[in-house]
Amino acid sequence: MSNRHGLVDTILDSLVPVHSDGHKFILIAAALSALFFVLWASLGWLFLVIALYIAYFFRDPERVTPLRDGLVVAPADGRISAVEVATPPMELGLGQAPRVRVSTFLSVFDVHINRAPVAGRIVRSIYVPGAFINAAADKASEENERRSLVIETSGGDEVAVVQIAGLIARRIVTFSQEGDSVGVGQRFGLIRFGSRVDVYLPPGRTALVAVGQRAVAGETVLADFRSDEGEREARQA
């Protein structure tokens, strides 16, 4: 009996909640699936698969976030596509001093819930309309539709996190507003469907991740303000 209970617990633990933002899309796809099962079974199966994929896309797993002051955690699941020094977009109000920018590319199979990289107060929230070019391209940071949040930490550092739409993404959703306080790892938004998220570190700070590394939102440490470690070298194996 205990073994059966353990198996059930294991199965239940593997089930991931679906974010409420996806419920309406799942209901629409499920309703179409039911309708087409009556009219045309092949399309019924197609919309059932679509409904299941939408539930998968909007999954919202719990994360275990490190809470030590000075840590910057990944705001998004995905592949680290760039770690480079760049001048922040003017709308961020961060000045012209170059900063390390860490870019994470989210495929349509990644979790798309975005989480705050640091704890603090949102001092600026800026929406910029734009294009929908490939989010992996360098110019996407300047040309694509985006929503930016600048978070001021208790230590006075400003960290910017930018949600960037991509080829497929057509909707950026932000749950937090200017003036709100956020905790590190707190959910602040999502992007539908496939996208990129940039983090601009304060001047002089370095990243502790490398291009090609997989990031887990709310868990992977992007930077440590208490560390004097320089830019990391890495290799794929």
Coordinates of C-alpha atoms in Angstrom, one line a residue:
M1 CA 0.0 0.0 0.0
S2 CA 2.8 2.4 0.9
N3 CA 4.5 1.7 -2.4
R4 CA 1.3 2.6 -4.3
H5 CA 1.0 5.8 -2.3
G6 CA 4.5 6.7 -3.1
L7 CA 3.9 6.1 -6.8
V8 CA 0.8 8.3 -6.8
D9 CA 2.7 11.0 -4.9
T10 CA 5.4 10.8 -7.6
I11 CA 2.9 11.2 -10.4
L12 CA 1.1 14.1 -8.7
D13 CA 4.4 15.8 -8.0
S14 CA 5.2 15.7 -11.7
L15 CA 2.0 17.6 -12.6
V16 CA 2.7 21.3 -13.1
P17 CA 0.0 24.0 -12.5
V18 CA -1.2 26.0 -15.4
H19 CA -1.1 29.8 -15.1
S20 CA -4.5 31.5 -15.1
D21 CA -3.5 33.6 -18.2
G22 CA -3.7 30.4 -20.2
H23 CA -7.1 29.1 -19.0
K24 CA -9.1 31.0 -21.7
F25 CA -7.0 29.7 -24.5
I26 CA -7.3 26.1 -23.2
L27 CA -11.1 26.4 -22.9
I28 CA -11.3 27.8 -26.5
A29 CA -9.2 25.0 -27.9
A30 CA -11.1 22.4 -25.9
A31 CA -14.4 23.7 -27.0
L32 CA -13.4 23.6 -30.6
S33 CA -12.1 20.1 -30.1
A34 CA -15.4 19.0 -28.7
L35 CA -17.3 20.7 -31.6
F36 CA -15.1 19.1 -34.3
F37 CA -15.3 15.7 -32.7
V38 CA -19.0 15.9 -33.6
L39 CA -18.5 17.4 -37.1
W40 CA -15.1 16.0 -38.2
A41 CA -13.1 13.8 -35.9
S42 CA -9.7 14.5 -37.5
L43 CA -10.0 18.2 -36.6
G44 CA -11.3 17.2 -33.2
W45 CA -8.0 15.4 -32.5
L46 CA -6.0 18.3 -33.9
F47 CA -7.6 20.8 -31.5
L48 CA -7.2 18.4 -28.6
V49 CA -3.5 18.3 -29.3
I50 CA -3.5 22.1 -29.5
A51 CA -5.3 22.4 -26.1
L52 CA -2.8 20.1 -24.5
Y53 CA 0.1 22.1 -26.0
I54 CA -1.4 25.3 -24.7
A55 CA -1.7 23.8 -21.2
Y56 CA 2.0 22.8 -21.5
F57 CA 3.0 26.2 -22.7
F58 CA 1.4 28.0 -19.8
R59 CA 2.7 25.7 -17.2
D60 CA 3.8 27.5 -14.0
P61 CA 6.2 25.4 -11.9
E62 CA 7.3 26.3 -8.4
R63 CA 10.9 27.4 -8.1
V64 CA 13.4 27.5 -5.2
T65 CA 15.0 31.0 -5.2
P66 CA 18.2 31.9 -3.3
L67 CA 17.5 34.8 -1.1
R68 CA 21.0 36.2 -0.2
D69 CA 21.4 39.9 -0.9
G70 CA 23.5 40.7 -3.9
L71 CA 22.4 37.8 -6.1
V72 CA 20.8 38.3 -9.4
V73 CA 18.7 35.4 -10.6
A74 CA 17.6 34.4 -14.1
P75 CA 14.2 36.1 -15.1
A76 CA 13.4 33.4 -17.7
D77 CA 13.8 29.8 -18.6
G78 CA 15.8 29.2 -21.8
R79 CA 19.2 29.3 -23.3
I80 CA 21.7 32.1 -22.5
S81 CA 22.1 33.5 -26.1
A82 CA 24.4 36.4 -25.3
V83 CA 26.6 37.8 -22.5
E84 CA 28.0 41.1 -23.8
V85 CA 28.7 44.7 -22.9
A86 CA 26.1 47.1 -24.4
T87 CA 24.7 50.6 -23.9
P88 CA 21.2 50.3 -22.5
P89 CA 18.2 51.5 -24.6
M90 CA 17.6 55.2 -23.9
E91 CA 14.1 54.6 -22.6
L92 CA 15.5 52.7 -19.6
G93 CA 17.0 56.0 -18.2
L94 CA 20.2 54.2 -17.2
G95 CA 22.6 56.6 -18.9
Q96 CA 25.2 55.9 -21.5
A97 CA 27.6 53.9 -19.5
P98 CA 28.0 50.4 -21.0
R99 CA 26.7 47.5 -18.9
V100 CA 26.8 43.8 -19.1
R101 CA 23.7 42.5 -20.8
V102 CA 22.6 38.9 -20.3
S103 CA 20.1 37.7 -22.9
T104 CA 18.0 34.6 -22.5
F105 CA 16.2 33.1 -25.6
L106 CA 13.0 31.2 -24.9
S107 CA 11.8 28.7 -27.4
V108 CA 8.1 27.7 -27.7
F109 CA 8.9 24.7 -25.4
D110 CA 10.3 26.7 -22.5
V111 CA 8.4 27.9 -19.5
H112 CA 7.3 31.5 -20.3
I113 CA 6.6 32.8 -16.8
N114 CA 9.1 35.6 -16.0
R115 CA 10.5 36.3 -12.6
A116 CA 12.1 39.3 -10.9
P117 CA 15.9 39.0 -11.0
V118 CA 16.3 41.0 -7.8
A119 CA 14.2 42.3 -4.9
G120 CA 13.4 46.0 -4.9
R121 CA 11.0 48.6 -6.1
I122 CA 10.0 49.1 -9.8
V123 CA 11.1 52.7 -10.4
R124 CA 10.3 52.6 -14.2
S125 CA 8.0 50.5 -16.4
I126 CA 8.2 51.3 -20.1
Y127 CA 6.4 49.8 -23.0
V128 CA 7.9 50.3 -26.5
P129 CA 6.0 49.2 -29.6
G130 CA 8.1 47.8 -32.4
A131 CA 8.8 45.0 -34.8
F132 CA 8.6 41.2 -34.4
I133 CA 12.0 40.0 -35.9
N134 CA 13.8 36.9 -34.6
A135 CA 14.3 37.5 -30.9
A136 CA 17.7 35.8 -31.1
A137 CA 19.0 38.6 -33.3
D138 CA 21.1 41.3 -31.7
K139 CA 19.0 44.1 -33.1
A140 CA 15.9 42.7 -31.4
S141 CA 16.9 44.6 -28.2
E142 CA 16.5 47.9 -30.0
E143 CA 13.9 47.2 -32.7
N144 CA 11.3 44.7 -31.3
E145 CA 8.2 45.3 -29.2
R146 CA 9.3 45.2 -25.6
R147 CA 8.3 45.9 -22.0
S148 CA 11.1 47.1 -19.6
L149 CA 11.2 47.2 -15.8
V150 CA 13.9 49.0 -13.9
I151 CA 14.2 47.6 -10.3
E152 CA 16.0 49.5 -7.7
T153 CA 17.5 47.3 -4.9
S154 CA 17.7 48.2 -1.3
G155 CA 21.4 48.9 -1.9
G156 CA 20.7 51.5 -4.5
D157 CA 21.6 49.4 -7.6
E158 CA 19.4 49.6 -10.6
V159 CA 18.8 46.3 -12.6
A160 CA 16.8 46.4 -15.8
V161 CA 14.8 43.4 -17.1
V162 CA 13.4 43.7 -20.6
Q163 CA 10.7 41.4 -22.1
I164 CA 11.2 41.3 -25.9
A165 CA 8.6 39.9 -28.3
G166 CA 9.8 37.6 -31.1
L167 CA 8.7 36.1 -34.4
I168 CA 5.8 34.2 -32.9
A169 CA 5.2 36.3 -29.7
R170 CA 2.5 38.9 -30.1
R171 CA 1.6 39.7 -26.6
I172 CA 3.7 40.8 -23.6
V173 CA 2.0 40.5 -20.3
T174 CA 3.3 42.2 -17.1
F175 CA 1.7 41.6 -13.7
S176 CA 3.7 44.3 -11.8
Q177 CA 3.4 48.0 -12.2
E178 CA 5.7 51.0 -11.7
G179 CA 5.9 51.7 -7.9
D180 CA 5.3 48.1 -6.9
S181 CA 7.8 46.3 -4.7
V182 CA 8.8 42.8 -5.9
G183 CA 10.7 40.0 -4.3
V184 CA 13.5 38.2 -6.0
G185 CA 12.0 35.3 -8.0
Q186 CA 8.5 36.8 -7.9
R187 CA 6.4 36.3 -11.0
F188 CA 6.1 39.6 -12.8
G189 CA 4.9 38.6 -16.3
L190 CA 5.0 36.3 -19.3
I191 CA 5.3 36.5 -23.1
R192 CA 3.2 34.6 -25.6
F193 CA 4.7 32.5 -27.5
G194 CA 8.6 32.3 -27.9
S195 CA 10.6 35.4 -27.0
R196 CA 13.7 36.8 -25.3
V197 CA 14.5 38.5 -21.9
D198 CA 17.4 40.8 -21.4
V199 CA 18.9 41.8 -18.0
Y200 CA 21.2 44.8 -17.7
L201 CA 23.5 44.7 -14.7
P202 CA 24.8 47.8 -12.9
P203 CA 28.1 49.2 -14.4
G204 CA 31.1 47.3 -13.4
R205 CA 29.2 44.1 -12.6
T206 CA 30.0 40.8 -14.4
A207 CA 27.9 37.8 -15.2
L208 CA 28.4 34.3 -13.8
V209 CA 26.8 32.5 -16.7
A210 CA 28.1 31.7 -20.2
V211 CA 26.5 31.6 -23.7
G212 CA 24.8 28.2 -24.4
Q213 CA 24.0 27.6 -20.7
R214 CA 20.5 26.7 -19.8
A215 CA 18.9 29.1 -17.3
V216 CA 16.0 28.3 -14.9
A217 CA 13.9 31.3 -13.9
G218 CA 14.2 32.2 -10.3
E219 CA 16.9 29.7 -9.6
T220 CA 20.0 30.2 -11.9
V221 CA 22.3 32.9 -10.5
L222 CA 23.3 35.3 -13.2
A223 CA 25.5 37.6 -11.1
D224 CA 26.7 38.2 -7.6
F225 CA 27.3 41.8 -6.4
R226 CA 29.4 40.5 -3.5
S227 CA 31.8 38.6 -5.8
D228 CA 35.0 39.9 -7.3
E229 CA 35.0 37.0 -9.9
G230 CA 35.6 38.1 -13.4
E231 CA 33.8 37.0 -16.5
R232 CA 33.6 33.2 -16.5
E233 CA 35.1 31.0 -19.2
A234 CA 33.1 27.9 -20.1
R235 CA 33.1 25.0 -22.6
Q236 CA 30.5 22.6 -23.9
A237 CA 31.2 19.0 -23.3

